[in-house]
Amino acid sequence: MCGIIGYIGTKLVKDILLDGLTRLEYRGYDSAGIAVLTPSGVEITRTVGKVSALKEAATQAADGHAGIGHTRWATHGGVTVPNAHPHRCGRVTLVHNGIIENFALLRERLARSGRFPLSETDTEIAAMLIDSLYDGDPAGAILGAARMIEGAFALVVLFEDRPERLYAIRRGSPLVALSNEDGAYVASDVTALLDHGRDYFVPPEDVLLVARREGIQLTDQAGNAVRPQMLRADWDYTAAQKAGYPHYMLKEIFEQPQALTRTILPRVREGIIQLEETAPVDDALKGARQLFIVACGTAMHAGLAAKTLMENMLRLPVEVDIASEFRYRDPIADAGTPVVLVSQSGETADTVAALRLARLKGAPVVAVVNVKGSTIARESDAVIYTHAGPEIAVASTKAFTVQLAALYMLTLHMARLRGALDQDRLREHAQALLTAPQLIQEALDRESQVREVADAVHRATDMFYIGRGLDVAMAQEGSLKLKEICYLHSEAYGAGELKHGTISLIEPGVPTFALATQREVYPKTLSNMREVRARGGTVIPIVTDGWEVEPGSYDYLLRVPGEGGVLAVFPLAAILQLLAYHCAVYRGLPVDQPRNLAKSVTVE
Ligand code: M6R
């Protein structure tokens, strides 16, 4: 999604903006631009494509001590230079992340006063609106415009005749800020600011941020000063670099043992899982008659795996919902149906909207979130932080396995609250969960075998994943990874479902991965796999170590370390991630920044 950076201070701004944009590249974008306030006015440089192209274009551009930068992920209007940010109207120059839903109405209104945009964007309408309200009072113009705008936005604004200030305001879209002795900075996320400080804050919604070289002030609509809640980034920029790996995705896959240890270990006390952070909702979890898990994409797949686990262990109905559906289908949620939101970024627009709806309906909300201080973390009743560290690659990997661990721990915590498992069983599960990092490490040690299979299948145009029980959720995740970064068609099914239609797509050379890590159903999955082979498909069972697979019944075989069952999700995830990764590398694709995708989807 769009990335924003802004600076005002004693240093030269151009490099700060360009470096910041480089660090925001992972969010996904298709054009970029900067605006620098110079003694002769605002100078704007914009390009289509990568930040490297912008850097080249900006070499001759003037420098200054205040400026804003932006990476754009197209929503309104194509990928063109006129649509790239920053946008200027009169004395106002701004960058924007989000979607202005009533932009057509505002455009009509502005047209009536003879103002017409040059681009197709909703952002330029915001610039025009602020300019139309500007009579020398920047705060009044921005707050006035914010009152008229419907939708989500983070705006950072320069006024040509107010060179000593930078303004920002947000609603629904992410923005962070910090100041140091060199000046004040704002950005879409803290990754862009780590060279300038660790102590930052998220400006509250609809509060005006005024940055000067001396520091930052926040005021609400009534003009009252607002004190921000300070946060500290407990990782530095090296954690967000490739550390010798060719891609962030590979680095993040290999970081999973540590990420899991960081997430699980502090929650094991006296031999069992204890989640202190859910205290505000423990009564609701104890008395719940149903649970919702709401999320998008990979995070939703973690929810699907958790449903199987929770229903099994707690005998409690669990409904897993895609956030974009939950928010519009009038779900039957209330105080008796806690809602568990799962999100790496904590900023996914649909998940944020689902959260607000759940709260409106009186449902207690627990969030499983990776990014500290994100919108979902701040607005939920309780937060279980995952400790994956920064996830930069668009394809989510380590965030997924820590989400699985967090949801497993939530299940055990609820089992204790509800008396669903006795102390001995709780201990056994906690001990088992502590072995997850080791299991995933063993799977990573098998990278070369996975690479060989990727080499064999990467030219295919269609691939299928089948499994039963927990393996269905894992099949969906494996399939999503492949689609995302390999640009090939893939589908995932409950193994028994294939013959109800989809098997007609199987023809010679079409690979099917049969995931078989759940003891009670593994022979059935393998017999479904044989049905595929009988129709000429290429079959690749991915089966728990030691479990028998009939020789000659498959084309390639991959083994999952461990003894199967719940814990198999961890090593299996790593194998599926490596498979997609190596297929993408063999196909020569940009693994970390797949086309059309954004890391954090902050628009609807
Ligand atoms: O930040 P979130 O976990 O809320 O993001 C949800 C999805 O957008 C995300 O998981 C997406 O599906 C990943 N790119 C998949 O790898």
Coordinates of C-alpha atoms and ligand atoms in Angstrom, one line a residue:
M1 CA 0.0 0.0 0.0
C2 CA 1.0 3.6 -0.3
G3 CA 4.0 4.7 1.7
I4 CA 4.5 8.2 3.2
I5 CA 7.5 10.0 4.5
G6 CA 7.9 13.6 5.7
Y7 CA 10.6 15.6 7.3
I8 CA 11.3 19.1 8.5
G9 CA 14.5 20.1 10.3
T10 CA 18.1 21.1 10.1
K11 CA 19.2 18.4 7.8
L12 CA 18.9 18.3 4.0
V13 CA 15.6 16.6 3.2
K14 CA 16.1 14.9 -0.2
D15 CA 18.1 11.9 1.0
I16 CA 16.0 11.5 4.0
L17 CA 12.9 11.2 1.8
L18 CA 14.5 8.9 -0.8
D19 CA 16.0 6.6 1.9
G20 CA 12.7 6.5 3.7
L21 CA 10.9 5.6 0.5
T22 CA 13.4 2.8 -0.1
R23 CA 12.6 1.4 3.3
L24 CA 8.9 1.6 2.5
E25 CA 9.3 -0.2 -0.8
Y26 CA 8.2 -3.5 0.7
R27 CA 4.7 -2.2 1.2
G28 CA 4.1 -2.5 -2.6
Y29 CA 3.8 0.4 -5.0
D30 CA 3.9 1.3 -8.7
S31 CA 5.1 4.9 -8.7
A32 CA 6.9 7.3 -6.4
G33 CA 7.5 11.0 -5.8
I34 CA 8.9 13.7 -3.6
A35 CA 8.2 17.3 -3.0
V36 CA 10.9 19.6 -1.5
L37 CA 10.3 23.0 -0.1
T38 CA 13.0 25.2 -1.6
P39 CA 13.5 29.0 -1.3
S40 CA 11.9 29.4 -4.7
G41 CA 8.9 27.2 -3.9
V42 CA 7.9 23.6 -3.8
E43 CA 9.8 21.4 -6.3
I44 CA 8.1 18.1 -7.2
T45 CA 9.8 15.0 -8.8
R46 CA 7.6 12.0 -9.7
T47 CA 8.3 8.8 -11.6
V48 CA 6.5 5.6 -12.5
G49 CA 8.2 2.4 -11.4
K50 CA 10.8 1.8 -8.7
V51 CA 12.3 4.3 -6.2
S52 CA 15.6 3.8 -8.0
A53 CA 14.1 5.6 -11.0
L54 CA 12.9 8.4 -8.7
K55 CA 16.4 8.7 -7.2
E56 CA 17.9 9.1 -10.7
A57 CA 15.3 11.6 -11.7
A58 CA 15.8 13.6 -8.5
T59 CA 19.6 13.9 -8.8
Q60 CA 19.3 17.4 -10.3
A61 CA 16.4 18.5 -8.2
A62 CA 16.9 21.2 -5.6
D63 CA 17.3 20.3 -1.9
G64 CA 15.8 21.9 1.2
H65 CA 15.0 21.4 4.8
A66 CA 11.3 20.3 4.6
G67 CA 9.7 17.8 2.2
I68 CA 7.3 14.9 1.7
G69 CA 7.7 11.7 -0.2
H70 CA 5.3 8.9 -1.4
T71 CA 5.2 5.5 -3.0
R72 CA 1.8 5.0 -4.7
W73 CA -0.2 1.8 -5.0
A74 CA -2.8 2.7 -7.6
T75 CA -6.5 2.9 -6.5
H76 CA -8.1 5.8 -8.4
G77 CA -6.5 6.1 -11.8
G78 CA -3.8 4.2 -13.7
V79 CA -0.1 4.1 -13.0
T80 CA 1.0 7.4 -14.6
V81 CA 3.2 10.3 -13.6
P82 CA 0.3 12.7 -13.3
N83 CA -1.4 10.3 -10.9
A84 CA 1.7 9.9 -8.8
H85 CA 2.0 11.8 -5.6
P86 CA 2.8 14.5 -4.3
H87 CA -0.1 16.5 -5.7
R88 CA -0.2 20.3 -5.7
C89 CA -3.0 22.8 -5.8
G90 CA -2.2 26.5 -5.2
R91 CA -0.1 26.8 -2.1
V92 CA -0.9 23.3 -1.0
T93 CA 1.2 20.2 -1.7
L94 CA 0.3 16.8 -0.2
V95 CA 0.7 13.1 -0.1
H96 CA -2.0 10.7 0.8
N97 CA -2.5 7.1 1.8
G98 CA -6.1 5.7 1.9
I99 CA -9.2 6.1 -0.2
I100 CA -11.5 9.2 -0.2
E101 CA -14.8 7.6 -0.7
N102 CA -16.8 10.8 -1.5
F103 CA -14.2 12.1 -3.9
A104 CA -16.6 12.3 -6.8
L105 CA -19.0 14.4 -4.8
L106 CA -16.2 16.7 -3.7
R107 CA -14.9 16.9 -7.3
E108 CA -18.3 18.1 -8.5
R109 CA -18.5 20.7 -5.7
L110 CA -15.0 22.0 -6.6
A111 CA -15.9 22.1 -10.3
R112 CA -18.8 24.4 -9.4
S113 CA -16.3 26.9 -8.2
G114 CA -14.2 26.5 -11.3
R115 CA -11.6 24.1 -10.0
F116 CA -10.7 21.1 -12.1
P117 CA -8.1 18.3 -11.3
L118 CA -5.3 17.4 -13.6
S119 CA -5.1 13.8 -12.5
E120 CA -7.6 10.9 -12.0
T121 CA -6.8 10.6 -8.3
D122 CA -8.9 11.2 -5.2
T123 CA -5.7 12.7 -3.6
E124 CA -5.6 15.7 -5.9
I125 CA -9.2 16.4 -4.8
A126 CA -8.0 16.5 -1.2
A127 CA -5.3 19.0 -2.2
M128 CA -7.8 21.1 -4.1
L129 CA -10.2 21.0 -1.2
I130 CA -7.7 22.1 1.4
D131 CA -6.5 24.9 -1.0
S132 CA -10.1 26.0 -1.5
L133 CA -10.5 26.3 2.3
Y134 CA -7.1 28.0 2.9
D135 CA -7.2 31.6 3.9
G136 CA -3.9 31.8 5.7
D137 CA -4.9 29.3 8.4
P138 CA -3.4 25.9 7.6
A139 CA -5.0 24.2 10.6
G140 CA -8.4 25.5 9.8
A141 CA -8.1 24.4 6.2
I142 CA -6.9 20.9 7.0
L143 CA -9.4 20.3 9.8
G144 CA -12.2 21.7 7.7
A145 CA -11.3 19.4 4.8
A146 CA -11.0 16.4 7.1
R147 CA -14.6 17.1 8.3
M148 CA -15.8 17.0 4.7
I149 CA -13.8 13.9 3.6
E150 CA -15.4 10.5 4.0
G151 CA -13.2 7.4 3.9
A152 CA -9.7 6.6 5.1
F153 CA -6.7 8.9 4.9
A154 CA -3.3 9.8 6.2
L155 CA -2.4 13.2 4.7
V156 CA 0.9 15.0 5.0
V157 CA 0.7 18.6 3.8
L158 CA 3.2 21.4 2.9
F159 CA 2.0 25.0 2.6
E160 CA 4.3 27.0 0.3
D161 CA 3.8 30.1 2.4
R162 CA 4.4 28.3 5.7
P163 CA 7.9 26.8 5.1
E164 CA 8.6 26.3 8.8
R165 CA 5.9 23.7 9.3
L166 CA 4.7 20.4 8.1
Y167 CA 1.1 19.2 8.8
A168 CA -0.4 15.8 9.0
I169 CA -3.8 14.2 9.9
R170 CA -5.1 10.7 9.7
R171 CA -8.3 8.7 9.9
G172 CA -8.2 4.9 9.4
S173 CA -4.8 4.9 7.6
P174 CA -1.5 4.4 9.4
L175 CA 0.9 7.1 10.2
V176 CA 3.7 7.3 12.8
A177 CA 5.8 10.3 14.0
L178 CA 8.9 11.0 16.0
S179 CA 11.2 13.9 16.6
N180 CA 14.9 14.3 17.6
E181 CA 17.5 17.0 17.8
D182 CA 17.6 17.2 14.0
G183 CA 13.9 17.8 13.4
A184 CA 10.5 16.0 13.1
Y185 CA 9.6 13.0 10.9
V186 CA 6.4 11.3 9.9
A187 CA 6.0 8.0 8.0
S188 CA 3.5 5.3 7.2
D189 CA 5.4 2.9 9.4
V190 CA 8.3 3.0 11.8
T191 CA 10.6 1.0 9.4
A192 CA 11.2 4.2 7.5
L193 CA 12.2 6.1 10.6
L194 CA 14.5 3.7 12.5
D195 CA 17.7 5.6 11.5
H196 CA 16.2 8.7 13.2
G197 CA 15.0 7.2 16.5
R198 CA 13.2 4.4 18.3
D199 CA 10.6 6.3 20.3
Y200 CA 7.6 7.1 18.2
F201 CA 3.9 7.6 18.4
V202 CA 0.8 7.0 16.3
P203 CA -1.1 10.3 16.0
P204 CA -4.7 9.7 17.2
E205 CA -7.4 9.9 14.5
D206 CA -8.6 13.3 13.4
V207 CA -6.0 15.1 15.5
L208 CA -3.9 17.7 13.7
L209 CA -0.1 17.1 13.8
V210 CA 2.1 20.2 13.3
A211 CA 5.8 19.4 12.9
R212 CA 8.5 22.0 13.2
R213 CA 12.2 21.6 13.4
E214 CA 11.9 22.0 17.2
G215 CA 9.4 19.2 17.6
I216 CA 5.8 18.1 17.1
Q217 CA 2.5 19.3 18.5
L218 CA -0.9 17.6 18.4
T219 CA -4.2 19.4 18.7
D220 CA -7.7 18.1 18.5
Q221 CA -10.6 19.6 16.6
A222 CA -11.4 22.0 19.5
G223 CA -7.8 23.2 19.6
N224 CA -6.8 21.3 22.8
A225 CA -3.3 19.9 23.0
V226 CA -3.2 16.1 22.8
R227 CA -0.5 14.0 24.4
P228 CA 0.5 11.1 22.3
Q229 CA 1.1 7.6 23.8
M230 CA 4.8 6.9 23.1
L231 CA 5.9 3.5 21.7
R232 CA 9.3 2.0 21.3
A233 CA 10.5 0.0 18.4
D234 CA 12.4 -2.9 20.0
W235 CA 14.2 -3.9 16.8
D236 CA 16.6 -1.9 14.7
Y237 CA 16.9 -1.6 11.0
T238 CA 19.3 -4.5 10.7
A239 CA 16.4 -6.7 11.7
A240 CA 14.6 -5.3 8.6
Q241 CA 17.5 -6.0 6.2
K242 CA 18.3 -9.1 4.2
A243 CA 21.4 -10.1 6.3
G244 CA 23.0 -11.9 3.4
Y245 CA 19.9 -13.7 2.1
P246 CA 19.0 -13.1 -1.5
H247 CA 15.4 -12.2 -0.6
Y248 CA 13.6 -11.0 2.5
M249 CA 11.2 -13.9 2.1
L250 CA 13.9 -16.5 2.5
K251 CA 15.4 -14.7 5.4
E252 CA 12.0 -14.5 7.1
I253 CA 11.3 -18.2 6.4
F254 CA 14.6 -19.0 8.2
E255 CA 13.8 -16.7 11.1
Q256 CA 10.9 -18.8 12.1
P257 CA 12.5 -20.9 14.9
Q258 CA 13.5 -17.7 16.7
A259 CA 10.2 -15.9 16.1
L260 CA 8.3 -18.9 17.5
T261 CA 10.6 -19.1 20.6
R262 CA 10.0 -15.4 21.2
T263 CA 6.3 -15.8 20.9
I264 CA 5.8 -19.0 22.9
L265 CA 8.5 -19.0 25.6
P266 CA 7.4 -16.0 27.7
R267 CA 3.9 -17.4 27.9
V268 CA 4.8 -20.7 29.5
R269 CA 4.6 -20.3 33.2
E270 CA 4.7 -23.2 35.7
G271 CA 4.7 -25.6 32.8
I272 CA 1.4 -24.4 31.3
I273 CA 0.4 -21.6 28.9
Q274 CA -0.8 -18.5 30.7
L275 CA -2.0 -15.5 28.7
E276 CA -2.0 -12.5 31.0
E277 CA -2.9 -10.2 28.2
T278 CA -6.4 -11.6 27.7
A279 CA -7.4 -10.8 31.3
P280 CA -9.9 -8.0 30.2
V281 CA -11.8 -10.6 28.2
D282 CA -11.2 -13.8 30.2
D283 CA -14.8 -13.9 31.5
A284 CA -16.1 -13.6 28.0
L285 CA -13.8 -16.3 26.7
K286 CA -14.9 -18.5 29.6
G287 CA -18.6 -18.1 29.0
A288 CA -18.5 -17.8 25.2
R289 CA -21.1 -19.9 23.3
Q290 CA -19.4 -19.3 20.0
L291 CA -16.3 -17.7 18.7
F292 CA -15.6 -15.7 15.5
I293 CA -12.1 -15.6 14.0
V294 CA -11.9 -12.8 11.5
A295 CA -9.0 -12.0 9.2
C296 CA -7.7 -11.7 5.6
G297 CA -5.4 -13.8 3.4
T298 CA -2.7 -15.7 5.3
A299 CA -4.0 -14.5 8.7
M300 CA -7.4 -16.0 7.8
H301 CA -5.7 -19.4 7.0
A302 CA -4.2 -19.3 10.5
G303 CA -7.7 -18.8 11.7
L304 CA -8.9 -21.9 9.7
A305 CA -6.3 -24.0 11.3
A306 CA -7.3 -22.7 14.7
K307 CA -10.9 -23.5 14.1
T308 CA -10.1 -27.2 13.8
L309 CA -8.0 -27.1 16.9
M310 CA -10.5 -25.1 19.0
E311 CA -13.6 -27.0 18.0
N312 CA -11.7 -30.2 18.8
M313 CA -10.2 -29.2 22.1
L314 CA -12.9 -26.8 23.4
R315 CA -16.0 -28.3 21.8
L316 CA -17.0 -24.7 21.1
P317 CA -18.4 -23.7 17.7
V318 CA -15.9 -21.4 15.8
E319 CA -16.8 -19.5 12.7
V320 CA -13.9 -18.2 10.5
D321 CA -14.8 -15.2 8.4
I322 CA -13.0 -13.2 5.8
A323 CA -13.0 -9.7 7.2
S324 CA -14.4 -8.2 4.0
E325 CA -17.5 -10.5 4.3
F326 CA -17.9 -10.3 8.1
R327 CA -18.2 -6.5 7.9
Y328 CA -21.1 -6.5 5.4
R329 CA -23.1 -9.6 6.3
D330 CA -24.6 -8.4 9.6
P331 CA -23.0 -11.2 11.7
I332 CA -24.8 -12.6 14.7
A333 CA -22.2 -11.3 17.2
D334 CA -22.8 -10.1 20.7
A335 CA -21.4 -10.2 24.2
G336 CA -21.5 -14.0 24.1
T337 CA -19.5 -14.4 20.9
P338 CA -16.0 -13.1 21.3
V339 CA -14.3 -12.1 18.1
V340 CA -10.6 -13.0 17.5
L341 CA -9.0 -10.8 14.9
V342 CA -5.7 -11.9 13.3
S343 CA -3.4 -9.5 11.5
Q344 CA 0.3 -9.2 11.0
S345 CA 0.2 -5.5 10.2
G346 CA -2.8 -4.6 12.5
E347 CA -3.8 -2.1 9.8
T348 CA -5.7 -4.2 7.2
A349 CA -8.7 -2.0 6.3
D350 CA -11.3 -4.7 6.3
T351 CA -10.0 -6.2 9.5
V352 CA -10.1 -2.8 11.2
A353 CA -13.7 -2.4 9.9
A354 CA -14.6 -5.8 11.3
L355 CA -13.2 -4.9 14.6
R356 CA -15.3 -1.7 14.8
L357 CA -18.4 -3.6 13.8
A358 CA -17.7 -6.3 16.4
R359 CA -17.3 -3.7 19.1
L360 CA -20.5 -1.9 18.0
K361 CA -22.4 -5.2 18.5
G362 CA -20.9 -5.6 22.0
A363 CA -18.7 -8.5 21.2
P364 CA -15.4 -8.7 23.2
V365 CA -12.5 -8.4 20.8
V366 CA -9.1 -10.2 21.1
A367 CA -6.5 -9.3 18.6
V368 CA -3.5 -11.5 17.5
V369 CA -1.2 -8.8 16.0
N370 CA 2.4 -8.5 15.1
V371 CA 2.9 -4.7 14.8
K372 CA 2.9 -2.9 18.1
G373 CA 0.7 0.1 18.5
S374 CA -1.2 -0.6 15.2
T375 CA -4.8 0.3 14.9
I376 CA -6.1 -3.2 15.6
A377 CA -3.8 -3.5 18.6
R378 CA -5.0 -0.1 20.0
E379 CA -8.7 -0.6 19.5
S380 CA -9.1 -4.2 20.7
D381 CA -10.1 -5.2 24.2
A382 CA -7.1 -7.5 24.5
V383 CA -4.0 -8.0 22.4
I384 CA -1.8 -11.2 22.0
Y385 CA 1.3 -9.8 20.4
T386 CA 3.2 -12.2 18.1
H387 CA 6.9 -11.5 18.1
A388 CA 7.9 -12.2 14.6
G389 CA 9.8 -9.0 14.2
P390 CA 9.5 -6.9 11.1
E391 CA 8.0 -8.8 8.1
I392 CA 9.1 -7.1 5.0
A393 CA 8.4 -9.6 2.1
V394 CA 4.9 -9.2 0.8
A395 CA 4.3 -13.0 1.2
S396 CA 3.7 -13.6 4.8
T397 CA 5.7 -16.5 6.3
K398 CA 7.0 -16.1 9.8
A399 CA 4.0 -14.0 10.7
F400 CA 1.8 -17.0 9.8
T401 CA 3.6 -19.5 12.0
V402 CA 3.6 -17.2 15.0
Q403 CA -0.1 -16.6 14.4
L404 CA -0.6 -20.4 14.5
A405 CA 1.3 -20.5 17.8
A406 CA -0.6 -17.6 19.3
L407 CA -4.0 -19.2 18.4
Y408 CA -2.8 -22.5 19.8
M409 CA -1.9 -20.8 23.0
L410 CA -5.3 -19.0 23.1
T411 CA -6.9 -22.4 22.7
L412 CA -5.0 -23.8 25.6
H413 CA -5.7 -20.7 27.7
M414 CA -9.4 -21.1 27.0
A415 CA -9.2 -24.8 27.7
R416 CA -7.9 -23.9 31.1
L417 CA -10.6 -21.2 31.7
R418 CA -13.4 -23.5 30.6
G419 CA -12.1 -26.6 32.2
A420 CA -11.9 -28.4 28.9
L421 CA -8.5 -30.0 29.6
D422 CA -7.0 -31.1 32.9
Q423 CA -3.7 -29.9 34.3
D424 CA -1.8 -32.9 32.9
R425 CA -3.1 -32.4 29.4
L426 CA -2.4 -28.6 29.6
R427 CA 1.2 -29.4 30.6
E428 CA 1.6 -31.9 27.7
H429 CA 0.4 -29.4 25.2
A430 CA 2.7 -26.6 26.5
Q431 CA 5.7 -29.0 26.4
A432 CA 4.7 -30.0 22.9
L433 CA 4.4 -26.4 21.7
L434 CA 7.8 -25.7 23.0
T435 CA 9.2 -28.1 20.4
A436 CA 7.7 -26.2 17.5
P437 CA 10.9 -24.1 16.9
Q438 CA 13.0 -27.3 16.7
L439 CA 10.5 -28.9 14.3
I440 CA 10.4 -26.0 12.0
Q441 CA 14.2 -25.9 12.1
E442 CA 14.3 -29.6 11.0
A443 CA 12.0 -28.7 8.1
L444 CA 14.3 -25.8 7.1
D445 CA 17.2 -28.2 7.1
R446 CA 15.5 -30.1 4.3
E447 CA 15.5 -27.1 2.0
S448 CA 17.5 -28.8 -0.7
Q449 CA 14.9 -31.6 -1.1
V450 CA 12.2 -29.0 -1.4
R451 CA 14.2 -27.1 -4.0
E452 CA 14.6 -30.2 -6.1
V453 CA 10.8 -30.7 -6.2
A454 CA 10.4 -27.0 -7.0
D455 CA 12.8 -27.5 -9.9
A456 CA 10.7 -30.4 -11.2
V457 CA 7.4 -28.6 -11.1
H458 CA 8.0 -24.9 -11.5
R459 CA 7.1 -24.8 -15.2
A460 CA 3.5 -26.0 -14.6
T461 CA 0.7 -23.5 -15.2
D462 CA -1.8 -25.1 -12.7
M463 CA -1.2 -26.8 -9.4
F464 CA -3.4 -28.3 -6.8
Y465 CA -3.1 -28.8 -3.0
I466 CA -5.2 -31.4 -1.2
G467 CA -5.4 -32.4 2.5
R468 CA -7.8 -33.3 5.3
G469 CA -8.4 -31.9 8.7
L470 CA -5.7 -29.4 9.7
D471 CA -4.1 -30.0 6.3
V472 CA -7.0 -28.3 4.5
A473 CA -6.0 -24.9 6.0
M474 CA -2.4 -25.6 5.3
A475 CA -3.3 -26.5 1.7
Q476 CA -5.0 -23.2 1.3
E477 CA -2.0 -21.4 2.7
G478 CA 0.4 -23.3 0.4
S479 CA -1.7 -22.5 -2.6
L480 CA -2.0 -18.8 -1.7
K481 CA 1.8 -18.6 -1.4
L482 CA 2.3 -20.1 -4.8
K483 CA -0.3 -17.8 -6.5
E484 CA 1.1 -14.7 -4.9
I485 CA 4.7 -15.0 -5.8
C486 CA 4.8 -17.6 -8.7
Y487 CA 1.9 -16.1 -10.7
L488 CA 0.5 -19.5 -11.4
H489 CA -3.0 -20.8 -11.0
S490 CA -3.4 -23.0 -8.0
E491 CA -6.3 -24.3 -5.9
A492 CA -6.7 -26.0 -2.6
Y493 CA -9.3 -28.6 -1.6
G494 CA -10.3 -30.9 1.1
A495 CA -9.0 -34.1 -0.5
G496 CA -12.4 -35.8 -0.5
E497 CA -13.8 -32.9 -2.5
L498 CA -11.6 -33.1 -5.6
K499 CA -13.7 -35.7 -7.2
H500 CA -16.8 -33.6 -7.0
G501 CA -15.8 -31.5 -9.9
T502 CA -12.2 -30.3 -9.9
I503 CA -10.6 -33.6 -10.8
S504 CA -11.7 -32.9 -14.4
L505 CA -8.9 -30.4 -14.5
I506 CA -6.3 -33.0 -13.8
E507 CA -4.3 -34.0 -16.9
P508 CA -0.8 -35.3 -17.5
G509 CA 1.8 -33.0 -16.0
V510 CA -0.5 -31.1 -13.6
P511 CA 1.1 -31.3 -10.1
T512 CA -1.0 -32.1 -7.0
F513 CA 0.5 -31.8 -3.6
A514 CA -1.2 -34.2 -1.1
L515 CA -0.6 -33.0 2.4
A516 CA -0.9 -35.9 4.9
T517 CA 0.2 -35.0 8.4
Q518 CA -3.0 -36.0 10.3
R519 CA -2.8 -39.6 11.4
E520 CA -6.5 -40.5 11.4
V521 CA -7.1 -39.3 7.8
Y522 CA -3.7 -39.8 6.1
P523 CA -4.6 -43.1 4.3
K524 CA -7.7 -41.4 2.9
T525 CA -5.7 -38.4 1.6
L526 CA -3.2 -40.8 -0.1
S527 CA -6.0 -42.7 -1.7
N528 CA -7.4 -39.5 -3.1
M529 CA -3.8 -38.8 -4.4
R530 CA -3.8 -42.1 -6.2
E531 CA -7.1 -41.1 -7.9
V532 CA -5.2 -38.1 -9.3
R533 CA -2.3 -40.2 -10.4
A534 CA -4.6 -42.6 -12.2
R535 CA -5.7 -39.7 -14.3
G536 CA -2.1 -38.8 -15.3
G537 CA -1.5 -36.1 -12.8
T538 CA 1.9 -35.6 -11.2
V539 CA 1.5 -36.3 -7.5
I540 CA 3.7 -35.2 -4.6
P541 CA 2.8 -36.5 -1.2
I542 CA 4.0 -34.3 1.7
V543 CA 3.8 -36.9 4.5
T544 CA 5.0 -37.1 8.1
D545 CA 8.3 -38.9 8.7
G546 CA 8.0 -42.6 9.1
W547 CA 4.4 -42.9 7.7
E548 CA 4.1 -45.5 5.0
V549 CA 3.6 -44.3 1.4
E550 CA 3.2 -47.1 -1.2
P551 CA 6.3 -47.2 -3.4
G552 CA 5.4 -46.3 -7.0
S553 CA 2.2 -44.4 -6.0
Y554 CA 3.9 -41.0 -6.4
D555 CA 6.2 -38.9 -8.5
Y556 CA 8.1 -37.1 -5.8
L557 CA 8.0 -37.4 -2.1
L558 CA 8.5 -34.8 0.6
R559 CA 8.7 -35.6 4.3
V560 CA 7.5 -33.5 7.3
P561 CA 9.6 -33.8 10.5
G562 CA 7.8 -34.9 13.7
E563 CA 5.0 -37.2 14.5
G564 CA 2.1 -35.4 12.7
G565 CA -0.9 -34.0 14.5
V566 CA -1.3 -30.4 15.6
L567 CA 2.4 -29.7 15.7
A568 CA 2.8 -30.7 12.1
V569 CA 1.5 -27.3 11.0
F570 CA 4.8 -25.7 11.8
P571 CA 7.2 -27.8 9.8
L572 CA 4.6 -28.2 7.1
A573 CA 4.2 -24.4 6.8
A574 CA 8.0 -24.1 6.3
I575 CA 8.0 -26.7 3.5
L576 CA 5.1 -25.1 1.7
Q577 CA 6.8 -21.7 2.0
L578 CA 10.1 -23.0 0.6
L579 CA 8.3 -24.7 -2.2
A580 CA 6.6 -21.5 -3.3
Y581 CA 9.8 -19.5 -2.8
H582 CA 12.0 -21.8 -4.9
C583 CA 9.3 -22.1 -7.7
A584 CA 9.3 -18.2 -7.8
V585 CA 13.1 -18.1 -8.0
Y586 CA 13.2 -20.7 -10.8
R587 CA 10.6 -18.7 -12.6
G588 CA 12.8 -15.6 -12.3
L589 CA 10.1 -13.6 -10.5
P590 CA 10.5 -10.6 -8.0
V591 CA 9.9 -12.7 -4.9
D592 CA 9.7 -9.9 -2.4
Q593 CA 7.5 -7.6 -4.3
P594 CA 5.1 -9.5 -6.5
R595 CA 3.1 -7.6 -9.0
N596 CA -0.2 -5.9 -8.0
L597 CA 0.2 -6.8 -4.3
A598 CA 0.8 -4.7 -1.3
K599 CA 2.2 -5.7 2.1
S600 CA -0.5 -4.1 4.1
V601 CA -3.9 -3.6 2.4
T602 CA -5.1 -0.4 4.0
V603 CA -7.9 0.2 1.4
E604 CA -11.2 -1.7 1.1
Ligands
M6R1 O1 -1.4 -7.6 7.8 P1 -2.5 -8.7 7.7 O2 -2.1 -10.0 8.4 O3 -3.8 -8.2 8.2 O4 -2.6 -9.0 6.2 C1 -3.6 -9.9 5.7 C2 -3.3 -10.3 4.3 O5 -3.3 -9.2 3.4 C3 -2.0 -11.0 4.1 O6 -1.9 -12.1 5.0 C4 -1.8 -11.4 2.7 O7 -2.7 -12.4 2.3 C5 -0.3 -11.9 2.5 N1 0.4 -11.2 1.5 C6 -0.2 -13.4 2.2 O8 1.1 -13.8 2.0

